[in-house]
Short mmCIF file of C-alpha atoms in Angstrom, two decimals:
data_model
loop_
_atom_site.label_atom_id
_atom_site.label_comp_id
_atom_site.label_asym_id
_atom_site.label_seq_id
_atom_site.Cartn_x
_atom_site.Cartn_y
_atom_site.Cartn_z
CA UNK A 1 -1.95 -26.19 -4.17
CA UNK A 2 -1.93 -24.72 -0.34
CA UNK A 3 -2.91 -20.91 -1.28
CA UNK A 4 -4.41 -18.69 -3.63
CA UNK A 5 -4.71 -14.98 -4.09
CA UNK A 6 -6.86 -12.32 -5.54
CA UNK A 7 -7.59 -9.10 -5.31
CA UNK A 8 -11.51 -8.19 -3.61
CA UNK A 9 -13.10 -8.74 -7.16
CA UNK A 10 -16.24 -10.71 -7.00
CA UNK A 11 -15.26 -12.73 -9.94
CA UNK A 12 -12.49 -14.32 -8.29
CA UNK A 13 -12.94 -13.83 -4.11
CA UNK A 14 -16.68 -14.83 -4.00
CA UNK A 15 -17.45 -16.92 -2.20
CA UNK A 16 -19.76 -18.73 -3.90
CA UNK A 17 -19.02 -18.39 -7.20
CA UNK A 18 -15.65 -17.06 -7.45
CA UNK A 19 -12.54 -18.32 -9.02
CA UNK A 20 -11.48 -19.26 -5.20
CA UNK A 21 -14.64 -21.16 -3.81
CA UNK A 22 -14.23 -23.00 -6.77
CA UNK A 23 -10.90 -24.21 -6.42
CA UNK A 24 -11.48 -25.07 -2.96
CA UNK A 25 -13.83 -27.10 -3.66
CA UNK A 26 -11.67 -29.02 -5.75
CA UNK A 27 -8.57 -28.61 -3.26
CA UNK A 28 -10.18 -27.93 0.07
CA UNK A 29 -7.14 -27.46 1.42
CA UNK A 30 -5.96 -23.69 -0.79
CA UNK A 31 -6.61 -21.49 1.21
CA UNK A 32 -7.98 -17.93 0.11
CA UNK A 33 -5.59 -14.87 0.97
CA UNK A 34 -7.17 -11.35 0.09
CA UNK A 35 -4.12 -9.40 -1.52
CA UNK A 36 -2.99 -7.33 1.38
CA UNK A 37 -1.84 -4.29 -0.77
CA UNK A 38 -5.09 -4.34 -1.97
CA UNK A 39 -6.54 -4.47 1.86
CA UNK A 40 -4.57 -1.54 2.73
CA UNK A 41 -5.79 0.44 0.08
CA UNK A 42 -9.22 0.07 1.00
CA UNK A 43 -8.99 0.24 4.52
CA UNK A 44 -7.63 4.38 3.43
CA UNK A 45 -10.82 4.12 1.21
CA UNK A 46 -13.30 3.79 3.51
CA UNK A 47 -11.76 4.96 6.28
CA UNK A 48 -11.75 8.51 3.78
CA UNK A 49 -15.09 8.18 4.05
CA UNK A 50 -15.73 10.99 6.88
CA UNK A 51 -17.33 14.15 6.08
CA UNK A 52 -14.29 15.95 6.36
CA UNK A 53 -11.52 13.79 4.92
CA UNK A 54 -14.23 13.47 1.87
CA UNK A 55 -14.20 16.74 1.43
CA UNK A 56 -10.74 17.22 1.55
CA UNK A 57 -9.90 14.81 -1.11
CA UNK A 58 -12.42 15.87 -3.58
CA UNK A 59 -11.01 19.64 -2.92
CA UNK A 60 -7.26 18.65 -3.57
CA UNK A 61 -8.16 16.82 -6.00
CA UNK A 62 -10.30 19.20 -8.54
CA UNK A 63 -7.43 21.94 -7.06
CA UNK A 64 -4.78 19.87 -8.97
CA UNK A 65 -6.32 19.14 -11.90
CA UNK A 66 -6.93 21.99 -12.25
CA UNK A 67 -3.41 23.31 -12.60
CA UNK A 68 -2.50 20.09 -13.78
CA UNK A 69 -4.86 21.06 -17.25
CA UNK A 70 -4.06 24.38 -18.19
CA UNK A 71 -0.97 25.70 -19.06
CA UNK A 72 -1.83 29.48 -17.87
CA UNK A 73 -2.86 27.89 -14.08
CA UNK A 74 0.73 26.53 -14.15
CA UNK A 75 2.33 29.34 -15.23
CA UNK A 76 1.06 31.52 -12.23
CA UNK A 77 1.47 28.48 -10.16
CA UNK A 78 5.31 28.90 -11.31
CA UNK A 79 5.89 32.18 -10.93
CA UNK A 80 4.44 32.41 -7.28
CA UNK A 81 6.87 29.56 -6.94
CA UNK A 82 9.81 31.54 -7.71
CA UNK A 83 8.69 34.48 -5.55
CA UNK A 84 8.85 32.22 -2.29
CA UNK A 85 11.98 31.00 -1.97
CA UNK A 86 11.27 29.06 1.68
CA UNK A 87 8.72 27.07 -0.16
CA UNK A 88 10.66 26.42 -3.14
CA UNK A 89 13.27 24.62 -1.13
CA UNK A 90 10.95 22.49 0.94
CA UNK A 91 9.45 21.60 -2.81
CA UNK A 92 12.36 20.03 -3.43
CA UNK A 93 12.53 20.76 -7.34
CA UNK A 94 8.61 19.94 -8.03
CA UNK A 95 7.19 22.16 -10.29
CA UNK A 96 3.59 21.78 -10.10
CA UNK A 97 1.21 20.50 -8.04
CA UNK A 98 0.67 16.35 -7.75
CA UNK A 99 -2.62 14.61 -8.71
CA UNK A 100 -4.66 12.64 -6.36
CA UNK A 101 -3.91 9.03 -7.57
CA UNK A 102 -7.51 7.23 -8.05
CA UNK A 103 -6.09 3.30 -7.03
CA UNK A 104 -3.34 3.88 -4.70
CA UNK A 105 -4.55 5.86 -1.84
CA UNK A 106 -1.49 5.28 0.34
CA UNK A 107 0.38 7.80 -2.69
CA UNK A 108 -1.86 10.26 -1.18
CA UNK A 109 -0.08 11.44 1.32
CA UNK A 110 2.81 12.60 -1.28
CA UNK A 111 0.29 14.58 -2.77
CA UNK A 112 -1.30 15.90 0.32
CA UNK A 113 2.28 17.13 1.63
CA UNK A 114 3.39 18.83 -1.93
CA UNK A 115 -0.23 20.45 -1.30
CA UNK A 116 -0.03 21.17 2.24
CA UNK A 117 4.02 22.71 1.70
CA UNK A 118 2.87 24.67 -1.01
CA UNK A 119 -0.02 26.32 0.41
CA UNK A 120 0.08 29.74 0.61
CA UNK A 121 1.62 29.63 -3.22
CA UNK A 122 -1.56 27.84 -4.25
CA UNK A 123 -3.25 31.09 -2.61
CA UNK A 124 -1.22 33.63 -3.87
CA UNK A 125 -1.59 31.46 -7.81
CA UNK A 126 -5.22 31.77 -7.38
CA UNK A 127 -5.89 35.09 -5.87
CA UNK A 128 -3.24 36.25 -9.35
CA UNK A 129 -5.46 34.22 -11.54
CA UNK A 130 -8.96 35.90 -10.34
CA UNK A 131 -7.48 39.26 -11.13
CA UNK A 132 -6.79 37.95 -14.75
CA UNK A 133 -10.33 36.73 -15.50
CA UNK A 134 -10.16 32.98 -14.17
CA UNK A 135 -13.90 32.34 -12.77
CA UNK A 136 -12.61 29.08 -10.92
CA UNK A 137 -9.92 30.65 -9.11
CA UNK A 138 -11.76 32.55 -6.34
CA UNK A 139 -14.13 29.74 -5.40
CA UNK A 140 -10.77 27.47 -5.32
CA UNK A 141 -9.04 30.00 -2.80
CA UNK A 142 -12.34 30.63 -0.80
CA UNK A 143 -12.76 26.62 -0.06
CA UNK A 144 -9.38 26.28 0.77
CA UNK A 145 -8.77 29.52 2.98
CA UNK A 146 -11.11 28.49 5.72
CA UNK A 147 -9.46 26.72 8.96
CA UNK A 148 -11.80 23.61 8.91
CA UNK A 149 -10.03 22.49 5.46
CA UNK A 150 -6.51 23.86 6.88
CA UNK A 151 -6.65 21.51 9.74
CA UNK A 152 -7.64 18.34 7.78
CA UNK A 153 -5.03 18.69 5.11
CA UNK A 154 -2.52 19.13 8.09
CA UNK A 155 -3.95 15.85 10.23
CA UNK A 156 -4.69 13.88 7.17
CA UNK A 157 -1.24 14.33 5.79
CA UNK A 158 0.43 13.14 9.22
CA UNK A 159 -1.69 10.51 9.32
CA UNK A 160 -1.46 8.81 5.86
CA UNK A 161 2.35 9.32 5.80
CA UNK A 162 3.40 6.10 8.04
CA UNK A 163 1.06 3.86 5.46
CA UNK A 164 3.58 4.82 2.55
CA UNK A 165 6.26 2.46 3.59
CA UNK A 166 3.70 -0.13 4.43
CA UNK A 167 2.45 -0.06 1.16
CA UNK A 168 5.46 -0.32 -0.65
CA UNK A 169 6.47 -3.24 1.77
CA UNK A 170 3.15 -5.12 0.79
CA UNK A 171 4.03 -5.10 -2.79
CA UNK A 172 7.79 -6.31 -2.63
CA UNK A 173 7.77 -10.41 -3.95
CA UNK A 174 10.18 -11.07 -1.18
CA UNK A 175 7.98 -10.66 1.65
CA UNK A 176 5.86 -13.01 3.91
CA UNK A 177 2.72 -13.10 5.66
CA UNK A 178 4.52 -13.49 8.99
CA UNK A 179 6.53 -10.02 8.28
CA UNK A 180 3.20 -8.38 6.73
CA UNK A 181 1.30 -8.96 9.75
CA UNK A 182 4.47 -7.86 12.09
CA UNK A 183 4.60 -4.58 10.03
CA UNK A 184 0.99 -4.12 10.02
CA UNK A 185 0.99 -4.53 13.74
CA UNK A 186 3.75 -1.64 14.13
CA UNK A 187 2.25 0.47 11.88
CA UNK A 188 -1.32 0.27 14.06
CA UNK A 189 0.60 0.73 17.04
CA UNK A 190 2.27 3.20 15.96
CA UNK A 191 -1.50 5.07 14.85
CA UNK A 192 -2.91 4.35 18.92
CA UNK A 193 0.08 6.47 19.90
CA UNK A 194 -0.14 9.19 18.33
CA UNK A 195 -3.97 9.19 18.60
CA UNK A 196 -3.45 8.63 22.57
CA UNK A 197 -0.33 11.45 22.68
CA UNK A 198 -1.49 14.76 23.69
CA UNK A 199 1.66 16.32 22.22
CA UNK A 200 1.26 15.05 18.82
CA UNK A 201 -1.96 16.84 18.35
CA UNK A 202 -0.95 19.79 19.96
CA UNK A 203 1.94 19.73 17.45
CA UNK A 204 -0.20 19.41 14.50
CA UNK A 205 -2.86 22.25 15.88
CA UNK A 206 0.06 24.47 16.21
CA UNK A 207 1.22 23.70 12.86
CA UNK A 208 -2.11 24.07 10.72
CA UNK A 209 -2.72 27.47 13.28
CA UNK A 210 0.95 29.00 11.40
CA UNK A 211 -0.24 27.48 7.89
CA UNK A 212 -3.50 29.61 8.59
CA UNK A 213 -1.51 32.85 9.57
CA UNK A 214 -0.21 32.61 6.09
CA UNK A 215 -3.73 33.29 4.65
CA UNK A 216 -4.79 35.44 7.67
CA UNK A 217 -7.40 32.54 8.30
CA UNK A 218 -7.95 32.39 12.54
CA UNK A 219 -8.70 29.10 14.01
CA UNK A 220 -12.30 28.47 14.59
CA UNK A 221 -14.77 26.20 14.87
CA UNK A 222 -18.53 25.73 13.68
CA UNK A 223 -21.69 27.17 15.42
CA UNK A 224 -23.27 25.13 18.29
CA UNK A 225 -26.85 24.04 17.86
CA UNK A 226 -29.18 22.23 20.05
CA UNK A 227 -30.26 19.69 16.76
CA UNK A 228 -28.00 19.23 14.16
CA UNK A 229 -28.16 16.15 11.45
CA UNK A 230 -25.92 18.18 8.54
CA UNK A 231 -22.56 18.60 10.15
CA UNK A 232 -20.34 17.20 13.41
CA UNK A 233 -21.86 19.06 16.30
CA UNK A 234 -19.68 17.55 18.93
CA UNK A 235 -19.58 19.68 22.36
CA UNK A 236 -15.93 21.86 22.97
CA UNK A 237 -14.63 24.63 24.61
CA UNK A 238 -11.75 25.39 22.55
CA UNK A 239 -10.97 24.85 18.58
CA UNK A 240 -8.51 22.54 19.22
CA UNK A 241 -10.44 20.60 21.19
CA UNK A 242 -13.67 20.37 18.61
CA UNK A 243 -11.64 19.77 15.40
CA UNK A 244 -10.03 16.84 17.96
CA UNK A 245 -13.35 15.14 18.26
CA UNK A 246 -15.16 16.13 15.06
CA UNK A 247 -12.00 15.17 12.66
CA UNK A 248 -8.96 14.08 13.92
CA UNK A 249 -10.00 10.61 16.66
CA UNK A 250 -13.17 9.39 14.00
CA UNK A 251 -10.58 9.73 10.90
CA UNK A 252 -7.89 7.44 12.90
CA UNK A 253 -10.30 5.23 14.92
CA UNK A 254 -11.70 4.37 11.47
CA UNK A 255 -8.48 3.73 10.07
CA UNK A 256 -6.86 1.73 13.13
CA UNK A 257 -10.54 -0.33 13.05
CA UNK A 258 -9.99 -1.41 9.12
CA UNK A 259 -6.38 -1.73 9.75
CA UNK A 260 -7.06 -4.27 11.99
CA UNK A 261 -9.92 -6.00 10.77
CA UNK A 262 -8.48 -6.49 7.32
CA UNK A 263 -4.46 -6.94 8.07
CA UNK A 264 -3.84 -8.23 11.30
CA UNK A 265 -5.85 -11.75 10.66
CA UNK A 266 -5.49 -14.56 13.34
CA UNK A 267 -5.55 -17.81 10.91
CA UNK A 268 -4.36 -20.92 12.18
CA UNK A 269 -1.96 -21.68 9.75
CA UNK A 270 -0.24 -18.10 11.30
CA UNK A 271 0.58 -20.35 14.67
CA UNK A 272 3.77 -21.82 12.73
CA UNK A 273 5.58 -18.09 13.07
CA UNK A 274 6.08 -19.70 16.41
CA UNK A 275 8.34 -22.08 14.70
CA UNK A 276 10.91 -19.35 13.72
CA UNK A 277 13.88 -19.57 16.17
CA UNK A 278 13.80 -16.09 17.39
CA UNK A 279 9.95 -16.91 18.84
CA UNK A 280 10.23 -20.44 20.10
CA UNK A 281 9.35 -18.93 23.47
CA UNK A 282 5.96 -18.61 22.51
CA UNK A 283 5.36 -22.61 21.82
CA UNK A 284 3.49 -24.06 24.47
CA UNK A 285 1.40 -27.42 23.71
CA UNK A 286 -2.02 -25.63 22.71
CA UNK A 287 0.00 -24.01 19.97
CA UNK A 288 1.58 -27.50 19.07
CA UNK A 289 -1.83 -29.11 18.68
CA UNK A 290 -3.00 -25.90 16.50
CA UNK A 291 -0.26 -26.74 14.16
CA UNK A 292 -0.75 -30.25 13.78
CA UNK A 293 -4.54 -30.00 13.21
CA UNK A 294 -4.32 -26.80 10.87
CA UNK A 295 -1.51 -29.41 8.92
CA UNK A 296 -2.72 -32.75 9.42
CA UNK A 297 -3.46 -33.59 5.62
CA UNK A 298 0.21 -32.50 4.78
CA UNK A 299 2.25 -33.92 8.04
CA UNK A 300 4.32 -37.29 7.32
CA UNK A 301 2.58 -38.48 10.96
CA UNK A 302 -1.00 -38.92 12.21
CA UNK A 303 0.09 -39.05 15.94
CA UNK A 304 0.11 -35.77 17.96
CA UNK A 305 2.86 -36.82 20.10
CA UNK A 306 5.54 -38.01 17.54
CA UNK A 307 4.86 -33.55 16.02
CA UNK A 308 5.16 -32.72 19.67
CA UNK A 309 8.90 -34.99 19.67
CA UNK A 310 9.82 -32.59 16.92
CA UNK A 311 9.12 -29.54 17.83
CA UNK A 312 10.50 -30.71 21.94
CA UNK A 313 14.06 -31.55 19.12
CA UNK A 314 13.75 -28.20 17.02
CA UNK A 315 13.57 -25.76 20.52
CA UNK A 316 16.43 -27.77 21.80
CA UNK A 317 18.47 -27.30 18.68
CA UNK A 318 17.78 -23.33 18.91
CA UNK A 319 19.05 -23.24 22.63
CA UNK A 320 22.43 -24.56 21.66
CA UNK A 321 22.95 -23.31 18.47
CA UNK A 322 25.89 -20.79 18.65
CA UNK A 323 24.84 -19.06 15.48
CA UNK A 324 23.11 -15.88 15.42
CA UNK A 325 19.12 -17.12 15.03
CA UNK A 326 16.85 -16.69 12.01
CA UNK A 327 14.14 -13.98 12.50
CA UNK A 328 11.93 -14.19 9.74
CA UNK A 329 10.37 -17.37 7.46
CA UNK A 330 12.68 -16.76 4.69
CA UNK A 331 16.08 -16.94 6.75
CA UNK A 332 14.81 -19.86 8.39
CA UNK A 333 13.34 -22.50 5.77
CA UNK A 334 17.00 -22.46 4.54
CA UNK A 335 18.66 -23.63 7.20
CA UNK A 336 16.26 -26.37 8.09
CA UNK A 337 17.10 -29.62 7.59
CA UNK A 338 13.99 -31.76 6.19
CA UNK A 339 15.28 -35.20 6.89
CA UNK A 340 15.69 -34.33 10.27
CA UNK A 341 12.42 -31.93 11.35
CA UNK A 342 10.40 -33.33 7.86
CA UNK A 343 6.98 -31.78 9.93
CA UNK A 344 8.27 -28.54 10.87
CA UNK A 345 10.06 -27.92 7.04
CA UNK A 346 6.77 -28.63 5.63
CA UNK A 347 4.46 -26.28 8.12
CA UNK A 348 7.38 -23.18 6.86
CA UNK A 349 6.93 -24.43 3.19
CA UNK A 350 3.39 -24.19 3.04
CA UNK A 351 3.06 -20.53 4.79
CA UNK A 352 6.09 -18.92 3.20
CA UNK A 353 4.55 -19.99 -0.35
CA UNK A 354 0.97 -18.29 0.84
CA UNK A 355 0.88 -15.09 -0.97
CA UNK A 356 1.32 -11.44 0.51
CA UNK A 357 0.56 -9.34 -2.18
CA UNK A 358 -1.19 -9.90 -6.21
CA UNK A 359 0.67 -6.50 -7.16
CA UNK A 360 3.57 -8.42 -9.35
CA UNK A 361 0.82 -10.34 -11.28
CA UNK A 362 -1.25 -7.36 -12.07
CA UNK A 363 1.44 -5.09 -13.14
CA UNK A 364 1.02 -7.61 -16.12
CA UNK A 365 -2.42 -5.79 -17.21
CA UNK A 366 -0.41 -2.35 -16.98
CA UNK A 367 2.30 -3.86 -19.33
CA UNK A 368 -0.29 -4.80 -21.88
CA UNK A 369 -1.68 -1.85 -22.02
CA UNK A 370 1.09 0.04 -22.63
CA UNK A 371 2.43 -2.47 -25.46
CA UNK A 372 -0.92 -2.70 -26.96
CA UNK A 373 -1.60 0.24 -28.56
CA UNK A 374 -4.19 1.61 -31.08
CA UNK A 375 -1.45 1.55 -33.53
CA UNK A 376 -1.08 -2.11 -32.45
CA UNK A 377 -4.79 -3.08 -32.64
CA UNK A 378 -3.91 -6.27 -35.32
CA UNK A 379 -1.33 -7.46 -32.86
CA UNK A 380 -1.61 -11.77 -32.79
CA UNK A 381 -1.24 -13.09 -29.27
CA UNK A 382 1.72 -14.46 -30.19
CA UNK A 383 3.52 -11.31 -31.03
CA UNK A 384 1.75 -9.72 -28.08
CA UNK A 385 2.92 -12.32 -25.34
CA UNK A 386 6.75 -11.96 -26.97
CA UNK A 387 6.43 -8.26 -26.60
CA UNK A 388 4.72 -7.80 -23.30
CA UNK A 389 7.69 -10.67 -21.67
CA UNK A 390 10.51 -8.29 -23.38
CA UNK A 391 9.04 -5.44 -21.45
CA UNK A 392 7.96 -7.11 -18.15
CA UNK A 393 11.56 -8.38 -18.01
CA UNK A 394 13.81 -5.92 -19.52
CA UNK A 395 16.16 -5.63 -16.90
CA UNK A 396 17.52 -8.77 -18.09
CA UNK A 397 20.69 -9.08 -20.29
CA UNK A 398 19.88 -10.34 -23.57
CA UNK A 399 22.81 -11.23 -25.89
CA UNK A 400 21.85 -9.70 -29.18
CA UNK A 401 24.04 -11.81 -31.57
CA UNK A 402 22.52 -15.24 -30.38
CA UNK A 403 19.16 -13.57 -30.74
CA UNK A 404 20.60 -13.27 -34.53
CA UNK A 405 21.90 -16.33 -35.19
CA UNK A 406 19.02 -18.40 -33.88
CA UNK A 407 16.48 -16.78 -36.24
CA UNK A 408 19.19 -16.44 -39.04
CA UNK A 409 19.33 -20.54 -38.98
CA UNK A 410 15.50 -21.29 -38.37
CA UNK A 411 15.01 -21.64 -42.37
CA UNK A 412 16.93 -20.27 -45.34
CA UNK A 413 16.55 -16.46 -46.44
CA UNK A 414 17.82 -14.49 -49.45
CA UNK A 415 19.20 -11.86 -46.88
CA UNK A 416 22.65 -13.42 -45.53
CA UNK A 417 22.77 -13.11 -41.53
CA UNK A 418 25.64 -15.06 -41.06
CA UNK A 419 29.22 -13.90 -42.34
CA UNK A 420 32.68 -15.26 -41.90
CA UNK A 421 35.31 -14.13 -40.11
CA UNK A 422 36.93 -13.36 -43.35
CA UNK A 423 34.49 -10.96 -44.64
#
């Protein structure tokens, strides 16, 4: 064993008492990986933890159940719907507002765009539904009318939506920690940008300014005061520039800071990416004698200079191969040759077999649930592990009639499964 993975449960990462420390103690050399789907989602979490985003998220969220809960609240919801034919479209065929998910915080931006496009219909629902006797309904449109949630719905929205294909990309069984990393690197880059563009906040000012015209809502910002321990109280001139301070650079600062701290992890066992062909250019010897101490236990040599041969042999071969180069661990372990470069095919083996993600082996408690029922409570383990692998796996092609005649032969039974070709 070279790696384990968990998710942040103390039971199993602790490191004391965990499932993990223990191991290693055993095998010293398994090395702990915190799932990094599950790193993601908690660098949203507490990252969400400003004021503002707080706020917002609670709001949305006790806005959709809302609807989501009473079949009267939809109806209105629907029939504003059909009155707004702009909005309608951008819907794209939903129906009704989506529910803050409570484990997968990257989903929130889904949910935060269905809100945010169907805005002034969640108005015009609520304002219908006071005149008809709701007592919710105007304390739902007064929290959401005023610019200060406007503007967060609009920032947080653009902000959470490049994390969606991240996520996904985190959970796929295909992927390394070498392409995790890269992706997690693009996606934080990608965050400093827009943080550092003037235009892209300008954009999304102007954009929550025409979402406020909808409501006749005018941009503001809060009161000035000489002590204030309640509420931002950053210094600005202009609306745009407050809600810039007091919202928009702590929210992504926060989030580029977890990002970082949590995904982008410099181990040593990270310096073989610089054996993939397309980054050979990055070798140089303190890198070398990285590798060969991070592998030492798990190299066929004990001599520094015999791994150095190797690697001198495996640049060489990249500079005159005609062949288009590998890019990524799994296109490369492939095509190299262990009897030739035994000490470089092991240092790719042992980090492409490091797991990315825990999500597959999870999705396991999800399937139970679902096959064990309350209808199912007397269910042996047997009968339970046969059902939950038929569902876990049912994309597979099962061929009924061998199914058939395997049980029909186990032992002999007064009901006939097997008939001739005659009959």
């Amino acid at each position: 064993m070279r790696a384990q993975g968990y998710d942040g449960a103390a039971d199993m990462s602790g490191i004391h008492k965990g499932v993990q420390s223990r191991i290693k103690e055993r095998i010293p050399g398994a090395s702990y990986i915190h799932c990094k789907a599950h790193n993601l989602n908690l660098s949203i979490v507490h990252a969400s933890e400003e004021p503002l985003i707080r706020n917002l998220m609670n709001t949305v969220q006790a806005i959709a159940f809302a609807f989501d809960y009473s079949a009267k609240r939809v109806l209105f919801f629907k029939e504003s719907l059909e009155q707004n034919a702009v909005v309608r479209e951008e819907m794209d065929r939903r129906q009704k507002l989506k529910t803050l998910c409570e484990t997968r915080w990257a989903s929130r931006s889904e949910s935060l765009y269905t809100f945010l496009t169907a805005f002034k219909v969640i108005v015009d629902s609520l304002e219908n539904l006071e005149q008809h006797g709701d007592s919710k309904a105007r304390s739902y449109a007064c929290s959401i009318k005023k610019f200060d949630f406007i503007i967060t719905l609009v920032a947080a929205q653009s902000i959470l939506q490049p994390l969606v294909p991240l996520s996904e990309m985190l959970q796929r069984k295909s992927v390394d920690l070498i392409e995790a990393v890269s992706e997690s690197k693009v996606v934080i880059e990608q965050l400093n940008r827009k943080r550092n563009s003037i235009e892209a906040w300008d954009e999304l000012f102007q954009k929550a300014v025409q979402v406020a015209d909808t409501v006749e809502e005018v941009p503001a910002m809060p009161r000035a005061a000489g002590r204030q321990r309640h509420r931002v109280n950053v210094p600005a001139e202009t609306p745009s520039q407050y809600w810039k301070r007091a919202m928009f650079l702590p929210f992504l600062d926060h989030l580029i800071q977890e990002l970082t701290r949590r995904l982008v992890s410099n181990e040593d066992r990270f310096s073989a990416q610089y054996l993939i062909p397309t980054k050979l250019d990055g070798i140089n010897q303190e890198v070398i004698n990285t590798l060969f101490e991070t592998f030492r236990d798990d190299l066929d040599i004990n001599n520094v200079a015999q791994f150095r041969e190797e690697v001198e042999r495996w640049i060489v071969r990249w500079d005159i191969a005609a062949d288009p180069k590998p890019s990524t661990l799994s296109e490369t372990l492939p095509v190299t040759n262990s009897d030739l470069y035994p000490n470089i095919y092991i240092c790719l083996l042992i980090l492409v077999t490091m797991p990315v993600t825990t999500a597959t082996a999870e999705r396991s408690f999800s399937v139970m649930r679902r096959v064990k029922t309350y209808v199912r409570s007397t269910m042996h383990t047997e009968r339970l592990s046969g059902l939950s692998i038929l569902h876990a796996y049912k994309h597979w092609e099962i061929d009924t009639e061998k199914v058939i005649d395997t049980f029909a032969v186990k032992k002999k039974r007064r009901l006939g499964f097997l008939f001739s070709d005659q009959n």
